[in-house]
Short mmCIF file of C-alpha atoms in Angstrom, two decimals:
data_model
loop_
_atom_site.label_atom_id
_atom_site.label_comp_id
_atom_site.label_asym_id
_atom_site.label_seq_id
_atom_site.Cartn_x
_atom_site.Cartn_y
_atom_site.Cartn_z
CA MET A 1 43.85 -18.21 314.72
CA ALA A 2 44.70 -17.95 311.02
CA GLY A 3 45.74 -21.63 310.94
CA ALA A 4 42.53 -22.70 312.75
CA GLY A 5 40.44 -20.70 310.31
CA TYR A 6 42.11 -22.33 307.30
CA TYR A 7 41.50 -25.81 308.76
CA VAL A 8 37.82 -25.06 309.39
CA PHE A 9 37.45 -23.71 305.84
CA ASN A 10 39.22 -26.73 304.34
CA GLN A 11 37.09 -29.25 306.23
CA ALA A 12 33.69 -27.57 306.20
CA VAL A 13 33.73 -25.63 302.94
CA ALA A 14 36.27 -27.23 300.63
CA GLY A 15 35.01 -30.75 301.25
CA GLY A 16 37.52 -32.49 303.50
CA GLU A 17 40.42 -34.75 302.62
CA TYR A 18 41.38 -36.11 299.19
CA VAL A 19 40.71 -39.76 298.23
CA THR A 20 41.41 -41.89 295.18
CA VAL A 21 38.30 -43.12 293.34
CA PRO A 22 38.13 -46.93 293.43
CA ASN A 23 37.11 -49.05 290.45
CA VAL A 24 33.48 -50.22 290.73
CA VAL A 25 33.01 -51.30 287.09
CA GLY A 26 31.78 -54.88 286.95
CA TYR A 27 30.20 -54.75 290.41
CA HIS A 28 26.51 -54.95 291.29
CA ILE A 29 25.25 -51.51 292.30
CA THR A 30 24.83 -52.66 295.93
CA ASP A 31 28.46 -53.81 296.13
CA ALA A 32 29.63 -50.72 294.25
CA SER A 33 27.87 -48.47 296.77
CA ASP A 34 29.53 -50.28 299.71
CA ILE A 35 32.99 -49.93 298.13
CA LEU A 36 32.51 -46.20 297.59
CA ILE A 37 31.15 -45.60 301.12
CA GLU A 38 34.29 -47.18 302.58
CA LYS A 39 36.28 -44.54 300.69
CA GLY A 40 34.04 -41.72 301.85
CA LEU A 41 32.33 -41.40 298.45
CA ASP A 42 28.74 -41.81 297.31
CA LEU A 43 27.10 -43.69 294.38
CA ASP A 44 24.75 -41.24 292.65
CA LEU A 45 21.90 -43.47 291.43
CA ARG A 46 19.68 -40.48 290.65
CA SER A 47 22.04 -39.34 287.92
CA ALA A 48 22.85 -42.87 286.74
CA VAL A 49 22.59 -43.75 283.03
CA GLN A 50 21.04 -47.12 282.12
CA ILE A 51 21.82 -48.87 278.84
CA VAL A 52 21.22 -52.28 277.24
CA SER A 53 24.23 -54.60 277.34
CA ASP A 54 24.82 -58.11 276.06
CA ASP A 55 28.07 -58.31 278.04
CA MET A 56 27.05 -57.14 281.54
CA PRO A 57 24.16 -58.52 283.66
CA GLN A 58 21.32 -56.27 284.77
CA HIS A 59 22.07 -53.81 287.65
CA TYR A 60 25.84 -54.07 287.19
CA VAL A 61 28.10 -51.07 286.65
CA ILE A 62 29.38 -50.72 283.08
CA ALA A 63 31.25 -47.41 283.51
CA GLN A 64 31.74 -44.67 286.09
CA ARG A 65 32.43 -40.94 286.25
CA PRO A 66 34.95 -39.92 287.55
CA THR A 67 36.92 -42.97 286.45
CA ALA A 68 38.96 -45.13 288.79
CA GLY A 69 42.27 -43.65 289.93
CA VAL A 70 41.16 -40.03 289.84
CA VAL A 71 41.85 -38.06 293.08
CA VAL A 72 38.78 -36.24 294.44
CA ARG A 73 37.62 -34.80 297.75
CA ALA A 74 35.77 -37.08 300.17
CA GLY A 75 32.00 -36.90 299.80
CA ARG A 76 32.14 -36.66 295.99
CA LYS A 77 29.29 -38.38 294.12
CA ILE A 78 30.27 -41.02 291.57
CA ILE A 79 27.86 -41.29 288.61
CA PRO A 80 27.56 -44.84 287.24
CA THR A 81 26.42 -46.25 283.89
CA ILE A 82 24.28 -49.27 284.75
CA SER A 83 23.39 -52.28 282.62
CA LYS A 84 19.73 -52.91 281.82
CA GLY A 85 20.70 -56.41 280.72
CA THR A 86 20.22 -58.06 277.34
CA VAL A 87 17.25 -57.31 275.10
CA HIS A 88 15.11 -60.42 274.79
CA VAL A 89 12.92 -60.97 271.73
CA PRO A 90 10.75 -63.91 270.62
CA ALA A 91 12.50 -66.50 268.46
CA PRO A 92 11.04 -66.53 264.90
CA ASP A 93 8.80 -69.42 263.80
CA LEU A 94 10.86 -71.32 261.23
CA VAL A 95 8.94 -74.62 261.21
CA ASN A 96 7.70 -75.63 257.73
CA LYS A 97 10.00 -73.08 256.10
CA THR A 98 12.64 -74.20 253.62
CA LEU A 99 16.19 -74.27 254.95
CA GLU A 100 17.10 -71.27 252.81
CA GLU A 101 14.04 -69.29 253.99
CA ALA A 102 14.89 -70.13 257.59
CA ARG A 103 18.48 -68.95 257.18
CA ASN A 104 17.27 -65.65 255.70
CA LEU A 105 14.75 -65.09 258.53
CA ILE A 106 17.38 -65.83 261.16
CA GLU A 107 19.76 -63.27 259.70
CA GLU A 108 17.02 -60.67 259.15
CA GLY A 109 16.08 -60.99 262.83
CA HIS A 110 19.72 -60.31 263.82
CA PHE A 111 20.15 -63.83 265.18
CA ARG A 112 22.95 -66.22 264.21
CA VAL A 113 22.55 -69.37 262.14
CA GLY A 114 23.48 -72.33 264.31
CA THR A 115 23.92 -75.95 263.31
CA HIS A 116 21.31 -78.02 261.54
CA ALA A 117 20.79 -81.78 261.66
CA ARG A 118 18.89 -83.90 259.14
CA ILE A 119 16.54 -86.84 259.69
CA ALA A 120 14.15 -88.90 257.56
CA HIS A 121 10.70 -87.30 257.61
CA ALA A 122 7.48 -87.28 255.59
CA THR A 123 7.86 -83.58 254.70
CA ARG A 124 9.73 -82.40 251.62
CA PRO A 125 13.53 -82.45 251.78
CA ASP A 126 15.16 -79.26 253.12
CA THR A 127 12.06 -78.39 255.17
CA VAL A 128 12.56 -77.23 258.78
CA ILE A 129 10.66 -79.55 261.14
CA GLY A 130 12.05 -78.30 264.46
CA GLN A 131 14.18 -75.57 266.00
CA ASP A 132 16.01 -74.68 269.20
CA PRO A 133 15.07 -72.27 270.78
CA ALA A 134 11.40 -73.02 270.10
CA PRO A 135 9.24 -70.49 268.20
CA GLY A 136 8.13 -67.56 270.36
CA ARG A 137 10.56 -68.29 273.18
CA ASP A 138 12.30 -65.19 274.56
CA VAL A 139 15.96 -65.23 273.60
CA SER A 140 18.70 -62.62 273.48
CA ARG A 141 19.17 -60.86 270.18
CA GLY A 142 22.16 -62.36 268.42
CA ALA A 143 21.59 -65.84 269.88
CA GLU A 144 22.19 -68.94 267.74
CA ILE A 145 19.15 -70.78 266.38
CA HIS A 146 19.66 -74.46 265.58
CA LEU A 147 17.50 -76.30 263.06
CA LEU A 148 16.22 -79.84 262.52
CA VAL A 149 15.73 -80.40 258.79
CA SER A 150 13.87 -83.07 256.82
CA ASN A 151 15.78 -85.25 254.42
CA GLY A 152 12.46 -86.57 253.11
CA LEU A 153 11.59 -90.22 253.20
CA GLY A 154 14.34 -90.65 250.64
CA SER A 155 17.12 -90.16 253.14
CA ARG A 156 17.63 -93.93 253.14
CA ALA A 157 20.62 -94.88 251.03
CA SER A 158 20.87 -97.62 248.41
CA LEU A 159 23.57 -98.88 246.06
CA MET A 160 23.55 -97.69 242.46
CA PRO A 161 22.74 -100.65 240.14
CA ASP A 162 24.78 -101.41 237.02
CA TRP A 163 22.54 -100.33 234.13
CA ALA A 164 25.07 -100.42 231.31
CA GLY A 165 23.74 -102.40 228.33
CA LYS A 166 20.10 -102.10 229.43
CA PRO A 167 17.31 -100.40 227.38
CA LEU A 168 16.96 -96.73 228.29
CA GLN A 169 13.17 -96.81 228.81
CA GLU A 170 13.44 -99.75 231.18
CA VAL A 171 16.25 -98.07 233.13
CA MET A 172 14.32 -94.79 233.41
CA GLN A 173 11.29 -96.60 234.82
CA VAL A 174 13.32 -98.56 237.38
CA ALA A 175 15.25 -95.44 238.45
CA ALA A 176 11.99 -93.51 238.91
CA GLY A 177 10.68 -96.36 241.06
CA LEU A 178 13.73 -95.98 243.29
CA GLY A 179 12.99 -92.28 243.70
CA LEU A 180 16.00 -91.20 241.62
CA GLU A 181 15.95 -88.29 239.17
CA ALA A 182 16.98 -90.04 235.94
CA ILE A 183 18.41 -87.93 233.10
CA ALA A 184 19.32 -89.21 229.64
CA ASN A 185 22.47 -87.64 228.20
CA PRO A 186 22.65 -87.99 224.37
CA VAL A 187 26.18 -88.83 223.17
CA ASP A 188 27.71 -89.26 219.74
CA ALA A 189 28.77 -92.92 219.71
CA PRO A 190 28.93 -94.27 216.13
CA GLY A 191 28.44 -98.03 216.03
CA ALA A 192 26.73 -98.21 219.43
CA ALA A 193 23.19 -99.59 219.69
CA TYR A 194 20.42 -97.02 219.88
CA ASP A 195 18.56 -96.33 223.14
CA ILE A 196 20.88 -98.54 225.20
CA VAL A 197 22.67 -97.21 228.30
CA LEU A 198 26.39 -96.89 227.52
CA ALA A 199 27.58 -95.37 230.80
CA GLN A 200 26.16 -93.95 233.99
CA GLU A 201 26.97 -91.47 236.73
CA PRO A 202 27.28 -92.16 239.65
CA ALA A 203 29.12 -95.41 238.96
CA PRO A 204 27.64 -98.82 239.88
CA GLY A 205 27.94 -99.57 243.59
CA THR A 206 27.90 -95.88 244.59
CA LEU A 207 25.73 -94.98 247.58
CA VAL A 208 22.74 -92.92 246.34
CA ARG A 209 19.66 -91.46 248.02
CA GLN A 210 16.13 -90.84 246.83
CA GLY A 211 15.85 -87.57 244.96
CA GLN A 212 19.48 -87.75 243.82
CA GLN A 213 20.22 -87.06 240.15
CA VAL A 214 21.61 -89.91 237.99
CA ILE A 215 22.78 -89.49 234.39
CA PHE A 216 22.76 -92.11 231.61
CA ASP A 217 24.87 -91.75 228.46
CA VAL A 218 22.98 -93.12 225.49
CA ARG A 219 23.01 -92.99 221.68
CA MET A 220 19.47 -91.88 221.06
CA SER A 221 17.28 -92.73 218.13
CA VAL A 222 15.16 -90.02 216.55
CA ALA A 223 12.09 -91.35 218.35
CA THR A 224 13.59 -90.97 221.83
CA ARG A 225 15.81 -87.91 221.31
CA PRO A 226 14.66 -85.06 223.60
CA ALA A 227 13.77 -81.66 222.23
CA ALA A 228 16.56 -80.09 224.27
CA THR A 229 20.04 -81.54 224.61
CA GLU A 230 21.46 -82.20 228.05
CA ARG A 231 24.57 -80.20 228.87
CA LYS A 232 27.15 -81.11 231.48
CA VAL A 233 29.15 -78.39 233.24
CA LYS A 234 31.67 -78.29 236.05
CA VAL A 235 31.15 -75.44 238.53
CA VAL A 236 34.29 -74.49 240.46
CA TYR A 237 34.22 -72.05 243.39
CA LYS A 238 37.33 -70.91 245.25
CA VAL A 239 36.86 -69.85 248.88
CA PRO A 240 38.08 -66.22 249.16
CA PHE A 241 40.70 -65.04 251.62
CA SER A 242 39.63 -65.09 255.26
CA TRP A 243 41.22 -65.50 258.68
CA TYR A 244 38.71 -68.22 259.53
CA ASP A 245 37.03 -71.18 257.80
CA ARG A 246 33.88 -70.43 255.78
CA GLU A 247 30.67 -72.36 255.12
CA VAL A 248 29.89 -72.78 251.40
CA ARG A 249 26.50 -73.74 249.96
CA MET A 250 25.65 -74.17 246.25
CA VAL A 251 22.08 -74.15 244.94
CA ALA A 252 20.84 -74.84 241.39
CA ILE A 253 17.73 -73.09 239.99
CA ASP A 254 16.29 -74.60 236.81
CA LYS A 255 14.38 -72.77 234.07
CA ASP A 256 11.09 -73.34 235.95
CA GLY A 257 12.41 -71.77 239.15
CA ARG A 258 12.80 -75.04 241.05
CA ARG A 259 15.67 -75.03 243.54
CA SER A 260 17.86 -77.95 244.54
CA THR A 261 20.92 -78.16 246.76
CA LEU A 262 24.09 -79.12 244.92
CA PHE A 263 26.47 -78.78 247.85
CA PRO A 264 26.84 -79.82 250.59
CA LEU A 265 24.94 -83.10 250.37
CA PRO A 266 23.99 -84.99 253.55
CA GLN A 267 27.08 -87.19 253.30
CA ASP A 268 29.25 -84.05 253.39
CA PHE A 269 28.01 -82.98 256.82
CA VAL A 270 30.23 -83.37 259.89
CA ASN A 271 28.40 -84.32 263.11
CA GLY A 272 25.17 -83.00 261.63
CA ALA A 273 26.69 -79.62 260.74
CA PRO A 274 27.68 -78.30 257.31
CA PRO A 275 31.42 -78.41 256.63
CA LYS A 276 33.62 -75.30 256.65
CA TYR A 277 36.65 -74.65 254.45
CA PRO A 278 39.78 -72.48 254.68
CA SER A 279 40.49 -69.79 252.10
CA GLY A 280 41.87 -71.05 248.82
CA THR A 281 39.87 -74.30 248.90
CA LYS A 282 38.35 -75.15 245.51
CA ILE A 283 34.89 -76.74 245.59
CA THR A 284 33.89 -78.49 242.37
CA VAL A 285 30.37 -79.63 241.49
CA ASP A 286 29.34 -81.48 238.33
CA LEU A 287 25.95 -80.45 236.98
CA SER A 288 23.71 -81.44 234.06
CA PHE A 289 20.83 -79.30 232.81
CA LEU A 290 18.40 -78.67 229.96
CA GLU A 291 18.26 -75.27 228.25
CA GLU A 292 19.34 -73.07 231.20
CA VAL A 293 20.26 -73.10 234.88
CA THR A 294 21.49 -70.68 237.54
CA VAL A 295 23.92 -71.77 240.24
CA GLU A 296 24.03 -69.60 243.36
CA VAL A 297 26.93 -69.82 245.81
CA TYR A 298 26.31 -68.76 249.41
CA LEU A 299 29.21 -67.90 251.73
CA ASP A 300 28.25 -68.14 255.43
CA GLY A 301 24.60 -67.78 254.40
CA GLU A 302 25.09 -64.72 252.17
CA LYS A 303 24.90 -64.91 248.37
CA ALA A 304 28.43 -64.48 247.04
CA VAL A 305 28.48 -65.50 243.37
CA SER A 306 25.98 -66.69 240.76
CA TYR A 307 26.63 -68.52 237.48
CA TYR A 308 24.02 -68.39 234.72
CA TYR A 309 24.26 -71.06 232.01
CA GLN A 310 22.18 -71.03 228.83
CA GLY A 311 22.57 -73.54 226.04
CA THR A 312 26.21 -73.92 225.09
CA ALA A 313 27.20 -70.32 225.88
CA ASP A 314 29.85 -69.44 228.47
CA PRO A 315 28.40 -68.75 231.92
CA VAL A 316 27.47 -65.24 232.98
CA ILE A 317 29.17 -64.75 236.37
CA THR A 318 27.93 -62.17 238.87
CA ASP A 319 29.89 -61.38 242.03
CA HIS A 320 27.30 -60.15 244.55
CA ARG A 321 29.98 -58.99 246.96
CA LEU A 322 30.91 -56.10 244.66
CA PRO A 323 28.81 -52.88 244.68
CA SER A 324 28.51 -52.99 240.89
CA GLY A 325 27.50 -56.64 240.81
CA GLY A 326 30.30 -57.30 238.35
CA VAL A 327 33.00 -59.93 238.37
CA ASP A 328 36.00 -59.56 240.62
CA SER A 329 38.97 -59.84 238.29
CA ALA A 330 41.16 -60.86 241.20
#
């Protein structure tokens, strides 16, 4: 009688036999319920916790309590954590924004900057003329947004003429007609004729595009000498240490606040995407300016370093990655 009483107590009161909790993580709640029933357990949907997940589809089990492998009595309720799926938000409208504005909006919206391709278009260069996903379309937060960017009507290439020995005024007019940004660079060349092009950059035969800057060395007479002297500088940026390749972009801002892309140029792109470089790579850009200029370097879309040039003074370098905004001595 004592043995029979213990058996009745064990089955009716203590909950029956022991079972090992199976793993239902990664299963749809319907399948998870079936698996637990086969083991004599129950999926407690009333007590379930639901959370947003970018990794698990909606209505799938993310976690369970008790966890798999724990020994419990048959009839025990298993409490799941269930995925509500990914949060979907409208894609931002980036059309007619500059490429830099679009990049900033993408990052502010917690999306990722995808690739961007360039085509000839009537809008100003570096203007976004299309995007994928389209504006307003529901996409998961963190999704990549790809851009179609205008190169302007000047995306067509032409060969740089040989202007050495030609009058400066004539050269400037012809260059302007080709859509090039012509800059005269006064040089000290005793014995050379005044106001005649002595050298040019890029060299004759180089492929150039409308809007590209070309520089002419010339011994200027008093009548043609500009109020401000052109200065040439060489900006060198070294890609910092990283386990993966980084995208580098360099932008020049003149004294009037006008911005122009120094690097990468369209010819630097690989399959329509900006190039990426391993740590230690040195990127060098030659630049000419009047009075003052600021060069900003962006690393994977974030401002990393800026160089401020004024007159003939050494550049003021600001490292934006440091809390103090100073220069990293390393």
